[in-house]
Amino acid sequence: MSGPLQPSIPSLSMVNQSLDLEIEKRSQQLLQDDLDRVHRQTDKLMCVLMICQWLFGILAALWISPRTWSGDQSTISLNVTLAVFFGGAMSAFPILLARLRPGHVITRHVMGISQMLWSALLIHLTGGRIETHFHIFGSLAFLAFYRDWRVLVSATAVVAADHILRGIYFPQSVFGVDATSHWRWLEHVGWVLFEDVVLIRFCLKGLEEMKLIADRQVRVDVAKDVTEHEVERRTVELKEAVLASQEASKAKSEFLANMSHEIRTPMNGVIGMTELLLSTDLDPEQRDFARTIENSAESLLSIINDVLDFSKVESGKMDLEVIDFDLRDLIEQIGTICAHSAHAKGLEFVLAIPVRLPSLKGDPLRIQQILTNLVGNAIKFTKRGEIVLRVDVRSLTDHSADIRIGITDTGIGIPTSRLSAIFESFTQADGSTTRHFGGSGLGLAISKRLVELMGGTIDVESQVGKGSHFWIDLELPFGDSVKENVASQVPSGCRVLVVDDNPTNRKLLLTVLREWECEVVIAGNGDDALEQVEGRGASGFDLILTDYLMPGMDGIRLVAELKNRWGNKLPPVALLSSAADIRARNDWKEVGIASCLSKPVRQSHLLRVICQAMGRTPLQEKVPDAKDPFGESLGLSVLVAEDNLVNQQVAEAMIERFGCTVRTVSDGEGAIYASQSQDFDVILMDMHMPGTDGIQATRSIRLLEQETGKHVRIVAMTASAHEADRQACIVAGMDDFLSKPIKPSELAIVLGQSRKVELIAPAIDSN
Ligand code: ADP
């Protein structure tokens, strides 16, 4: 029984066979073409020969016996007439044929016969001279150029017939004597046949060579054709593959964006509810549990953001902002954010920022993302020692600054062989690091792409067991805002004793304080500090800056000891400490410490302490807003359009905590009706809802508002990561957007802005 029909795939031998046939066919064709070319060329050659012979025949006739004499009467010799007319007739016909039928078999045979007749004529004209017989041999050699042995046969037949006939009837004309043997022609024809044998061999050999050349040429052509065809096929395949990979990459980005949307929506519930839970009365254990939930959710969100950022950069959809920003502020903020985890591991975290830094332009959020990742890695891969985040201005031009930001740690280091690989996506220096330290292997890949997008470079040096040094170089244009020159406001000549066991910290404080024209004395531990104060007396200093955690005598004990010895004469003391360390001690104020600076120390905080010590008003300092986000009662009426039940609950609960009244609808249609039946201060509109979505609902509301002249503030709530979606919100007429998961602090800003609108609205109305 025959199996199912299979598409027949030709075997290799079948393919080779058909290829051979094709080659055979093509080489025969090529041989024919070549022969035709040879025949035509030889036709031309013979034509030239014919004309030359004709002219030569006439000249010979005129020279040898131009006239015939009978007494004193002479007439033109018959020979001249023969040369002119016979020669003309013998040349004209083959020349005509060569014009009309070039390369044709008849033409070459006529050519051969005519040429032999020419030999006969010339032999006759020279009176049968034996030398002229060589014209036959020469002519046959010319005819052999046709590479057609048959032409030689017809030509030889003419020679034989001529010799026989003229030998019998007119021997004088062919052999130069009147009487001769009847078999004399045989001797002549015998020599001709001998030459024929040689020439026929030449023709056959030439033909064979032509065949060989044609065959070779065809094989080369076929090989070229096959290669070209293969190249063409591969090119098509490649194009298809590129197209497919572009499609796949697009699909991947789409998938990631959708997945991010799908994950962010429930995450909004988790994080939102946890925030609400944390703002209620919880016992310490419950608070701890809730914080753990919050931290886990935040780190899950950060992985999602990483994956999404990566796909955005990969697909070229990452847009960078160019705005004025304060690099010092940015670095100090990172210091504040990261110090907590560094100190929790017992690591020293030092910021080294030059005192003078110009205001710059760039994308602060992305720079922060890169640095947070690098510092996060440094903390993650360091067990003991220190992390230094250093900024250097490498050079300045008229309009930009070349900035290097470096992160140095004393951690596990990276093997040299892995240094370049770690910047690739999903790559870790050692595969087992994930188990020890966690991580997706995406952070550095994203950082590298972002730095490159900013036109900068990122690099690393590392030694296993000693630590790593990552740095980024960025050329950033100067910002438009003119910065206050902090250094000019420092009271000069402040005498400061710096007590710190960490040499990096000491060096850093020394550099900054010297820049501010302070007189600095350094002590590496408590005993050293006691000696210094003993030596110069308490009045020898205006300020003592001491680290809290030092081996041997800690900062608080040192101050207690100094107070013991010098009492009220002791200058003000500022304690440098991590927030967590000092929280455990509540006796620092009792010992007489004036202020406590959390590490890494902000330059503005240090400045404030110096100003206070010198009795000068401190500079305006930016105090981080530590207000409870739910602290203020806003009293707004808010409409929430959201289809997800949990997210409805989160939004409602948060908004109520701000002292606002809230009404909830679950689709766009509901939002349109609600906005017509009641005046709201703000509408929080989810983008993706069944039926009428947020965009359509906003368009309808804006259309209806054209009649009333009102303008309700509409803020999109979106878990979408697409920039295009955000743009669509604005185009549809929304005023702002809130990213999901919604944070109380961000909601506070949006609601706060809605209140402002309310205050302005009457003024606009009254116009
Ligand atoms: P991950 O999320 O795994 O940390 P990254 O892209 O940020 O991903 O880092 C890639 C790998 O580079 C890390 O897994 C680690 O092996 C190595 N690495 C990065 N920074 C450091 C560092 N400061 N010290 C040692 N190894 C590092």
PDB file of N, CA and C and ligand atoms in Angstrom, residues 373 377-378 380-381 409 412-414 422 427-430 433 438-445 468 470, ligand 1:
ATOM      1  N   ASN A 373      21.674  52.409  40.326  1.00  0.00           N
ATOM      2  CA  ASN A 373      21.992  51.023  39.989  1.00  0.00           C
ATOM      3  C   ASN A 373      23.453  50.707  40.332  1.00  0.00           C
ATOM      4  N   ASN A 377      24.609  48.154  43.211  1.00  0.00           N
ATOM      5  CA  ASN A 377      25.500  47.009  42.981  1.00  0.00           C
ATOM      6  C   ASN A 377      26.676  47.051  43.940  1.00  0.00           C
ATOM      7  N   ALA A 378      27.259  48.243  44.098  1.00  0.00           N
ATOM      8  CA  ALA A 378      28.429  48.379  44.974  1.00  0.00           C
ATOM      9  C   ALA A 378      28.072  47.923  46.388  1.00  0.00           C
ATOM     10  N   LYS A 380      25.575  45.933  47.188  1.00  0.00           N
ATOM     11  CA  LYS A 380      25.204  44.517  47.146  1.00  0.00           C
ATOM     12  C   LYS A 380      26.439  43.610  47.176  1.00  0.00           C
ATOM     13  N   PHE A 381      27.483  44.019  46.440  1.00  0.00           N
ATOM     14  CA  PHE A 381      28.640  43.138  46.308  1.00  0.00           C
ATOM     15  C   PHE A 381      29.786  43.480  47.270  1.00  0.00           C
ATOM     16  N   ASP A 409      34.096  50.658  45.261  1.00  0.00           N
ATOM     17  CA  ASP A 409      33.746  49.843  46.426  1.00  0.00           C
ATOM     18  C   ASP A 409      34.918  48.955  46.814  1.00  0.00           C
ATOM     19  N   ILE A 412      33.638  42.313  46.334  1.00  0.00           N
ATOM     20  CA  ILE A 412      34.193  41.037  45.852  1.00  0.00           C
ATOM     21  C   ILE A 412      34.990  41.187  44.560  1.00  0.00           C
ATOM     22  N   GLY A 413      34.766  42.264  43.814  1.00  0.00           N
ATOM     23  CA  GLY A 413      35.481  42.472  42.556  1.00  0.00           C
ATOM     24  C   GLY A 413      34.945  41.587  41.440  1.00  0.00           C
ATOM     25  N   ILE A 414      35.476  41.820  40.244  1.00  0.00           N
ATOM     26  CA  ILE A 414      35.006  41.097  39.054  1.00  0.00           C
ATOM     27  C   ILE A 414      36.234  40.564  38.319  1.00  0.00           C
ATOM     28  N   ILE A 422      29.761  41.872  31.582  1.00  0.00           N
ATOM     29  CA  ILE A 422      28.729  42.288  32.548  1.00  0.00           C
ATOM     30  C   ILE A 422      27.845  43.411  32.027  1.00  0.00           C
ATOM     31  N   THR A 427      23.496  39.211  31.971  1.00  0.00           N
ATOM     32  CA  THR A 427      24.792  38.600  32.225  1.00  0.00           C
ATOM     33  C   THR A 427      25.286  38.992  33.599  1.00  0.00           C
ATOM     34  N   GLN A 428      25.837  38.010  34.288  1.00  0.00           N
ATOM     35  CA  GLN A 428      26.410  38.280  35.595  1.00  0.00           C
ATOM     36  C   GLN A 428      27.848  37.776  35.595  1.00  0.00           C
ATOM     37  N   ALA A 429      28.708  38.422  36.407  1.00  0.00           N
ATOM     38  CA  ALA A 429      30.121  38.047  36.409  1.00  0.00           C
ATOM     39  C   ALA A 429      30.261  36.564  36.754  1.00  0.00           C
ATOM     40  N   ASP A 430      29.410  36.109  37.665  1.00  0.00           N
ATOM     41  CA  ASP A 430      29.465  34.716  38.079  1.00  0.00           C
ATOM     42  C   ASP A 430      28.010  34.270  38.222  1.00  0.00           C
ATOM     43  N   THR A 433      26.014  34.281  41.358  1.00  0.00           N
ATOM     44  CA  THR A 433      25.760  35.507  42.141  1.00  0.00           C
ATOM     45  C   THR A 433      24.272  35.699  42.396  1.00  0.00           C
ATOM     46  N   GLY A 438      21.025  37.907  44.354  1.00  0.00           N
ATOM     47  CA  GLY A 438      19.827  38.292  43.607  1.00  0.00           C
ATOM     48  C   GLY A 438      20.212  39.152  42.426  1.00  0.00           C
ATOM     49  N   GLY A 439      19.233  39.586  41.657  1.00  0.00           N
ATOM     50  CA  GLY A 439      19.503  40.468  40.519  1.00  0.00           C
ATOM     51  C   GLY A 439      19.129  39.814  39.210  1.00  0.00           C
ATOM     52  N   SER A 440      18.816  40.661  38.232  1.00  0.00           N
ATOM     53  CA  SER A 440      18.359  40.158  36.936  1.00  0.00           C
ATOM     54  C   SER A 440      19.441  40.203  35.879  1.00  0.00           C
ATOM     55  N   GLY A 441      20.561  40.880  36.166  1.00  0.00           N
ATOM     56  CA  GLY A 441      21.606  41.013  35.149  1.00  0.00           C
ATOM     57  C   GLY A 441      21.235  42.023  34.084  1.00  0.00           C
ATOM     58  N   LEU A 442      20.296  42.901  34.400  1.00  0.00           N
ATOM     59  CA  LEU A 442      19.870  43.893  33.402  1.00  0.00           C
ATOM     60  C   LEU A 442      20.361  45.303  33.705  1.00  0.00           C
ATOM     61  N   GLY A 443      20.637  45.550  35.003  1.00  0.00           N
ATOM     62  CA  GLY A 443      20.954  46.909  35.453  1.00  0.00           C
ATOM     63  C   GLY A 443      22.074  47.557  34.657  1.00  0.00           C
ATOM     64  N   LEU A 444      23.199  46.852  34.505  1.00  0.00           N
ATOM     65  CA  LEU A 444      24.346  47.452  33.813  1.00  0.00           C
ATOM     66  C   LEU A 444      24.066  47.605  32.322  1.00  0.00           C
ATOM     67  N   ALA A 445      23.326  46.629  31.758  1.00  0.00           N
ATOM     68  CA  ALA A 445      23.000  46.730  30.323  1.00  0.00           C
ATOM     69  C   ALA A 445      22.166  47.991  30.086  1.00  0.00           C
ATOM     70  N   SER A 468      35.788  47.184  43.110  1.00  0.00           N
ATOM     71  CA  SER A 468      35.541  47.628  41.737  1.00  0.00           C
ATOM     72  C   SER A 468      35.421  49.136  41.694  1.00  0.00           C
ATOM     73  N   PHE A 470      33.565  51.679  39.064  1.00  0.00           N
ATOM     74  CA  PHE A 470      32.776  51.980  37.866  1.00  0.00           C
ATOM     75  C   PHE A 470      32.774  53.485  37.676  1.00  0.00           C
TER      76      PHE A 470
HETATM   77  P1  ADP B   1      22.366  42.354  38.616  1.00  0.00           P
HETATM   78  O1  ADP B   1      20.922  42.678  38.724  1.00  0.00           O
HETATM   79  O2  ADP B   1      22.641  40.911  38.470  1.00  0.00           O
HETATM   80  O3  ADP B   1      23.191  43.020  39.640  1.00  0.00           O
HETATM   81  P2  ADP B   1      23.749  44.113  36.788  1.00  0.00           P
HETATM   82  O4  ADP B   1      23.615  44.258  35.318  1.00  0.00           O
HETATM   83  O5  ADP B   1      23.542  45.324  37.598  1.00  0.00           O
HETATM   84  O6  ADP B   1      22.766  42.962  37.183  1.00  0.00           O
HETATM   85  O7  ADP B   1      25.171  43.515  37.093  1.00  0.00           O
HETATM   86  C1  ADP B   1      25.657  42.451  36.321  1.00  0.00           C
HETATM   87  C2  ADP B   1      26.713  41.682  37.063  1.00  0.00           C
HETATM   88  O8  ADP B   1      27.894  42.463  37.173  1.00  0.00           O
HETATM   89  C3  ADP B   1      26.352  41.343  38.495  1.00  0.00           C
HETATM   90  O9  ADP B   1      25.550  40.199  38.569  1.00  0.00           O
HETATM   91  C4  ADP B   1      27.724  41.115  39.101  1.00  0.00           C
HETATM   92  O10 ADP B   1      28.169  39.821  38.770  1.00  0.00           O
HETATM   93  C5  ADP B   1      28.579  42.130  38.366  1.00  0.00           C
HETATM   94  N1  ADP B   1      28.764  43.378  39.153  1.00  0.00           N
HETATM   95  C6  ADP B   1      28.159  44.558  38.947  1.00  0.00           C
HETATM   96  N2  ADP B   1      28.585  45.489  39.820  1.00  0.00           N
HETATM   97  C7  ADP B   1      29.478  44.882  40.616  1.00  0.00           C
HETATM   98  C8  ADP B   1      30.281  45.305  41.725  1.00  0.00           C
HETATM   99  N3  ADP B   1      30.249  46.562  42.181  1.00  0.00           N
HETATM  100  N4  ADP B   1      31.101  44.394  42.296  1.00  0.00           N
HETATM  101  C9  ADP B   1      31.156  43.125  41.825  1.00  0.00           C
HETATM  102  N5  ADP B   1      30.420  42.655  40.803  1.00  0.00           N
HETATM  103  C10 ADP B   1      29.596  43.523  40.191  1.00  0.00           C
END
